[in-house]
Amino acid sequence: MMASDKYVSSKSFQENATSHHFSIMTPCLAEPCKNGGMCKPNYGDGNYEYVCNLTDGWKKFNLSCYKFFNVKTKWDKAKQHCSDLGSILVTIHSLEENQFVASLAPTNTTIWIGASDTVLEGTWVWLDGENWGGYANWGGSNPNNSRGKENCALTVNGKWNDVDCNLSRTYVCKTKN
């Protein structure tokens, strides 16, 4: 050992018969991540980062993970399937997120999104509870409720449309993390 490797202090350590053990609790102990994702703890602020299980088809964008399901089903069934996976039917809150969701499916594929006006006609709400007043990308004159029962939203090539919830469409699930 070299002299420069030694720690020099003006205070000396004193022996004490009592010892204390400290540990840092990981926020990942409660297994907050769904869909087989991994939890990456951040000990600085006690939070965690969700790491997608990319081998299972999930793709990460910002702080959430997304998965396209190329199976056509009704809006309620798509919503339930996402919930069963610990996620939600995709909600979209920015131009960048809208472009990302559109990139998950082949061109001209209709995809259910997690927006509806089933509670009150004309009042659109997101499944995640986020404020509707932010980003929207309705195509043409939509939403227009043209058939009198168009209460669920879908996207095709990034443009949104209100349609009958009983149609069968593909869908994207999004993690809540």
mmCIF file of C-alpha atoms in Angstrom:
data_model
loop_
_atom_site.group_PDB
_atom_site.id
_atom_site.type_symbol
_atom_site.label_atom_id
_atom_site.label_comp_id
_atom_site.label_asym_id
_atom_site.label_seq_id
_atom_site.Cartn_x
_atom_site.Cartn_y
_atom_site.Cartn_z
ATOM 1 C CA MET A 1 0.000 0.000 0.000
ATOM 2 C CA MET A 2 1.295 3.417 -0.854
ATOM 3 C CA ALA A 3 1.149 6.408 1.473
ATOM 4 C CA SER A 4 -1.161 8.181 -0.982
ATOM 5 C CA ASP A 5 -3.698 5.303 -0.670
ATOM 6 C CA LYS A 6 -4.330 6.010 2.992
ATOM 7 C CA TYR A 7 -7.255 8.057 4.243
ATOM 8 C CA VAL A 8 -6.085 10.763 6.593
ATOM 9 C CA SER A 9 -8.490 12.379 9.018
ATOM 10 C CA SER A 10 -8.012 14.738 11.888
ATOM 11 C CA LYS A 11 -10.622 12.762 13.829
ATOM 12 C CA SER A 12 -9.955 9.266 15.017
ATOM 13 C CA PHE A 13 -12.444 6.448 14.956
ATOM 14 C CA GLN A 14 -13.632 5.141 18.289
ATOM 15 C CA GLU A 15 -14.685 1.581 18.853
ATOM 16 C CA ASN A 16 -18.286 0.942 19.791
ATOM 17 C CA ALA A 17 -19.850 -2.372 20.755
ATOM 18 C CA THR A 18 -23.144 -1.425 19.116
ATOM 19 C CA SER A 19 -23.484 -1.854 15.397
ATOM 20 C CA HIS A 20 -26.186 -0.710 13.045
ATOM 21 C CA HIS A 21 -27.149 -2.135 9.711
ATOM 22 C CA PHE A 22 -28.708 0.101 7.080
ATOM 23 C CA SER A 23 -30.220 -0.940 3.781
ATOM 24 C CA ILE A 24 -31.893 0.875 0.944
ATOM 25 C CA MET A 25 -35.368 -0.351 0.054
ATOM 26 C CA THR A 26 -35.879 -0.818 -3.644
ATOM 27 C CA PRO A 27 -39.065 0.628 -5.148
ATOM 28 C CA CYS A 28 -39.115 -2.517 -7.289
ATOM 29 C CA LEU A 29 -39.810 -4.752 -4.280
ATOM 30 C CA ALA A 30 -43.559 -4.365 -4.846
ATOM 31 C CA GLU A 31 -43.138 -5.565 -8.459
ATOM 32 C CA PRO A 32 -44.852 -2.525 -10.007
ATOM 33 C CA CYS A 33 -44.087 -3.499 -13.606
ATOM 34 C CA LYS A 34 -46.541 -5.548 -15.661
ATOM 35 C CA ASN A 35 -46.261 -7.455 -18.935
ATOM 36 C CA GLY A 36 -43.040 -9.170 -17.910
ATOM 37 C CA GLY A 37 -41.229 -5.842 -17.869
ATOM 38 C CA MET A 38 -38.291 -5.243 -15.609
ATOM 39 C CA CYS A 39 -38.056 -2.612 -12.922
ATOM 40 C CA LYS A 40 -34.916 -0.481 -12.848
ATOM 41 C CA PRO A 41 -34.687 1.295 -9.456
ATOM 42 C CA ASN A 42 -33.588 4.882 -9.096
ATOM 43 C CA TYR A 43 -32.271 5.162 -5.559
ATOM 44 C CA GLY A 44 -31.776 8.917 -5.814
ATOM 45 C CA ASP A 45 -35.465 9.783 -5.657
ATOM 46 C CA GLY A 46 -37.015 6.444 -4.652
ATOM 47 C CA ASN A 47 -38.779 5.948 -7.972
ATOM 48 C CA TYR A 48 -38.235 3.413 -10.722
ATOM 49 C CA GLU A 49 -38.055 3.206 -14.477
ATOM 50 C CA TYR A 50 -40.084 0.632 -16.379
ATOM 51 C CA VAL A 51 -38.005 -1.413 -18.804
ATOM 52 C CA CYS A 52 -40.132 -3.134 -21.447
ATOM 53 C CA ASN A 53 -40.012 -6.829 -22.132
ATOM 54 C CA LEU A 54 -38.995 -6.227 -25.722
ATOM 55 C CA THR A 55 -38.801 -9.944 -26.477
ATOM 56 C CA ASP A 56 -42.576 -10.166 -26.103
ATOM 57 C CA GLY A 57 -43.326 -7.568 -28.777
ATOM 58 C CA TRP A 58 -43.618 -4.536 -26.513
ATOM 59 C CA LYS A 59 -41.923 -1.349 -27.732
ATOM 60 C CA LYS A 60 -40.870 1.547 -25.547
ATOM 61 C CA PHE A 61 -41.710 5.188 -26.215
ATOM 62 C CA ASN A 62 -40.941 7.781 -23.555
ATOM 63 C CA LEU A 63 -42.056 6.284 -20.218
ATOM 64 C CA SER A 64 -44.574 3.735 -21.530
ATOM 65 C CA CYS A 65 -44.510 0.511 -23.529
ATOM 66 C CA TYR A 66 -46.831 -0.328 -26.409
ATOM 67 C CA LYS A 67 -47.898 -3.474 -28.201
ATOM 68 C CA PHE A 68 -49.852 -3.789 -31.445
ATOM 69 C CA PHE A 69 -52.342 -6.665 -31.633
ATOM 70 C CA ASN A 70 -53.118 -7.668 -35.208
ATOM 71 C CA VAL A 71 -56.392 -9.259 -34.151
ATOM 72 C CA LYS A 72 -59.700 -7.585 -34.941
ATOM 73 C CA THR A 73 -62.128 -7.240 -32.058
ATOM 74 C CA LYS A 74 -64.756 -4.859 -30.665
ATOM 75 C CA TRP A 75 -63.630 -1.792 -28.669
ATOM 76 C CA ASP A 76 -64.822 -3.177 -25.288
ATOM 77 C CA LYS A 77 -63.028 -6.490 -25.835
ATOM 78 C CA ALA A 78 -59.813 -4.709 -26.845
ATOM 79 C CA LYS A 79 -60.113 -2.541 -23.727
ATOM 80 C CA GLN A 80 -60.603 -5.645 -21.561
ATOM 81 C CA HIS A 81 -57.684 -7.524 -23.127
ATOM 82 C CA CYS A 82 -55.366 -4.586 -22.446
ATOM 83 C CA SER A 83 -56.629 -4.440 -18.857
ATOM 84 C CA ASP A 84 -55.989 -8.182 -18.445
ATOM 85 C CA LEU A 85 -52.374 -7.479 -19.444
ATOM 86 C CA GLY A 86 -52.036 -4.731 -16.829
ATOM 87 C CA SER A 87 -52.207 -2.009 -19.471
ATOM 88 C CA ILE A 88 -54.814 0.203 -21.157
ATOM 89 C CA LEU A 89 -56.148 0.653 -24.660
ATOM 90 C CA VAL A 90 -53.714 3.212 -26.064
ATOM 91 C CA THR A 91 -54.195 6.883 -25.235
ATOM 92 C CA ILE A 92 -52.415 9.533 -27.275
ATOM 93 C CA HIS A 93 -51.299 12.877 -25.866
ATOM 94 C CA SER A 94 -48.808 14.323 -28.364
ATOM 95 C CA LEU A 95 -47.945 14.449 -32.045
ATOM 96 C CA GLU A 96 -44.862 12.321 -31.381
ATOM 97 C CA GLU A 97 -46.871 9.663 -29.549
ATOM 98 C CA ASN A 98 -49.475 9.665 -32.339
ATOM 99 C CA GLN A 99 -46.752 9.101 -34.934
ATOM 100 C CA PHE A 100 -45.234 6.324 -32.825
ATOM 101 C CA VAL A 101 -48.588 4.524 -32.462
ATOM 102 C CA ALA A 102 -49.202 4.818 -36.221
ATOM 103 C CA SER A 103 -45.770 3.286 -36.874
ATOM 104 C CA LEU A 104 -46.670 0.129 -34.929
ATOM 105 C CA ALA A 105 -49.152 -1.096 -37.547
ATOM 106 C CA PRO A 106 -49.016 -1.573 -41.313
ATOM 107 C CA THR A 107 -50.152 1.406 -43.423
ATOM 108 C CA ASN A 108 -53.953 1.844 -43.682
ATOM 109 C CA THR A 109 -54.619 -0.366 -40.634
ATOM 110 C CA THR A 110 -57.465 0.818 -38.409
ATOM 111 C CA ILE A 111 -56.514 0.746 -34.714
ATOM 112 C CA TRP A 112 -58.769 1.253 -31.705
ATOM 113 C CA ILE A 113 -57.600 3.993 -29.342
ATOM 114 C CA GLY A 114 -58.697 4.524 -25.739
ATOM 115 C CA ALA A 115 -61.114 7.396 -26.286
ATOM 116 C CA SER A 116 -64.908 7.419 -26.266
ATOM 117 C CA ASP A 117 -67.942 9.622 -25.754
ATOM 118 C CA THR A 118 -70.194 6.828 -24.463
ATOM 119 C CA VAL A 119 -71.035 8.650 -21.210
ATOM 120 C CA LEU A 120 -72.111 11.929 -22.818
ATOM 121 C CA GLU A 121 -72.420 12.357 -26.583
ATOM 122 C CA GLY A 122 -69.838 14.820 -27.854
ATOM 123 C CA THR A 123 -67.761 14.797 -24.656
ATOM 124 C CA TRP A 124 -64.685 12.715 -25.452
ATOM 125 C CA VAL A 125 -62.688 11.196 -22.610
ATOM 126 C CA TRP A 126 -59.456 9.219 -22.443
ATOM 127 C CA LEU A 127 -59.364 5.887 -20.599
ATOM 128 C CA ASP A 128 -56.348 7.046 -18.584
ATOM 129 C CA GLY A 129 -58.291 10.033 -17.228
ATOM 130 C CA GLU A 130 -56.000 12.595 -18.861
ATOM 131 C CA ASN A 131 -57.527 15.896 -19.912
ATOM 132 C CA TRP A 132 -58.967 15.833 -23.422
ATOM 133 C CA GLY A 133 -58.130 19.508 -23.935
ATOM 134 C CA GLY A 134 -54.583 18.776 -25.050
ATOM 135 C CA TYR A 135 -53.562 17.045 -28.261
ATOM 136 C CA ALA A 136 -56.117 15.721 -30.788
ATOM 137 C CA ASN A 137 -55.766 14.673 -34.429
ATOM 138 C CA TRP A 138 -59.251 14.110 -35.820
ATOM 139 C CA GLY A 139 -59.372 13.513 -39.562
ATOM 140 C CA GLY A 140 -61.692 15.506 -41.834
ATOM 141 C CA SER A 141 -64.902 16.594 -40.094
ATOM 142 C CA ASN A 142 -64.566 14.054 -37.284
ATOM 143 C CA PRO A 143 -65.821 13.428 -34.720
ATOM 144 C CA ASN A 144 -69.183 13.681 -36.452
ATOM 145 C CA ASN A 145 -71.321 10.814 -35.093
ATOM 146 C CA SER A 146 -72.539 10.436 -38.683
ATOM 147 C CA ARG A 147 -74.422 7.199 -38.075
ATOM 148 C CA GLY A 148 -75.848 8.264 -34.726
ATOM 149 C CA LYS A 149 -73.896 5.699 -32.721
ATOM 150 C CA GLU A 150 -70.229 6.492 -33.291
ATOM 151 C CA ASN A 151 -68.954 6.565 -29.718
ATOM 152 C CA CYS A 152 -65.482 5.008 -29.933
ATOM 153 C CA ALA A 153 -62.320 6.340 -31.535
ATOM 154 C CA LEU A 154 -59.874 4.698 -33.882
ATOM 155 C CA THR A 155 -56.852 5.877 -35.790
ATOM 156 C CA VAL A 156 -55.727 5.082 -39.307
ATOM 157 C CA ASN A 157 -52.405 6.467 -40.522
ATOM 158 C CA GLY A 158 -52.439 8.850 -37.550
ATOM 159 C CA LYS A 159 -55.853 10.398 -38.278
ATOM 160 C CA TRP A 160 -58.651 9.779 -35.791
ATOM 161 C CA ASN A 161 -62.264 8.879 -36.527
ATOM 162 C CA ASP A 162 -65.331 8.193 -34.408
ATOM 163 C CA VAL A 163 -67.000 4.894 -35.292
ATOM 164 C CA ASP A 164 -69.426 2.314 -33.945
ATOM 165 C CA CYS A 165 -67.867 0.517 -30.938
ATOM 166 C CA ASN A 166 -69.193 -2.825 -32.213
ATOM 167 C CA LEU A 167 -66.980 -2.858 -35.298
ATOM 168 C CA SER A 168 -63.984 -5.177 -35.178
ATOM 169 C CA ARG A 169 -60.606 -3.466 -35.400
ATOM 170 C CA THR A 170 -56.984 -4.095 -34.419
ATOM 171 C CA TYR A 171 -55.675 -2.333 -31.317
ATOM 172 C CA VAL A 172 -52.666 -1.173 -29.326
ATOM 173 C CA CYS A 173 -52.174 -1.588 -25.587
ATOM 174 C CA LYS A 174 -50.098 0.856 -23.538
ATOM 175 C CA THR A 175 -48.567 0.309 -20.118
ATOM 176 C CA LYS A 176 -49.690 2.647 -17.375
ATOM 177 C CA ASN A 177 -46.105 3.231 -16.247
#
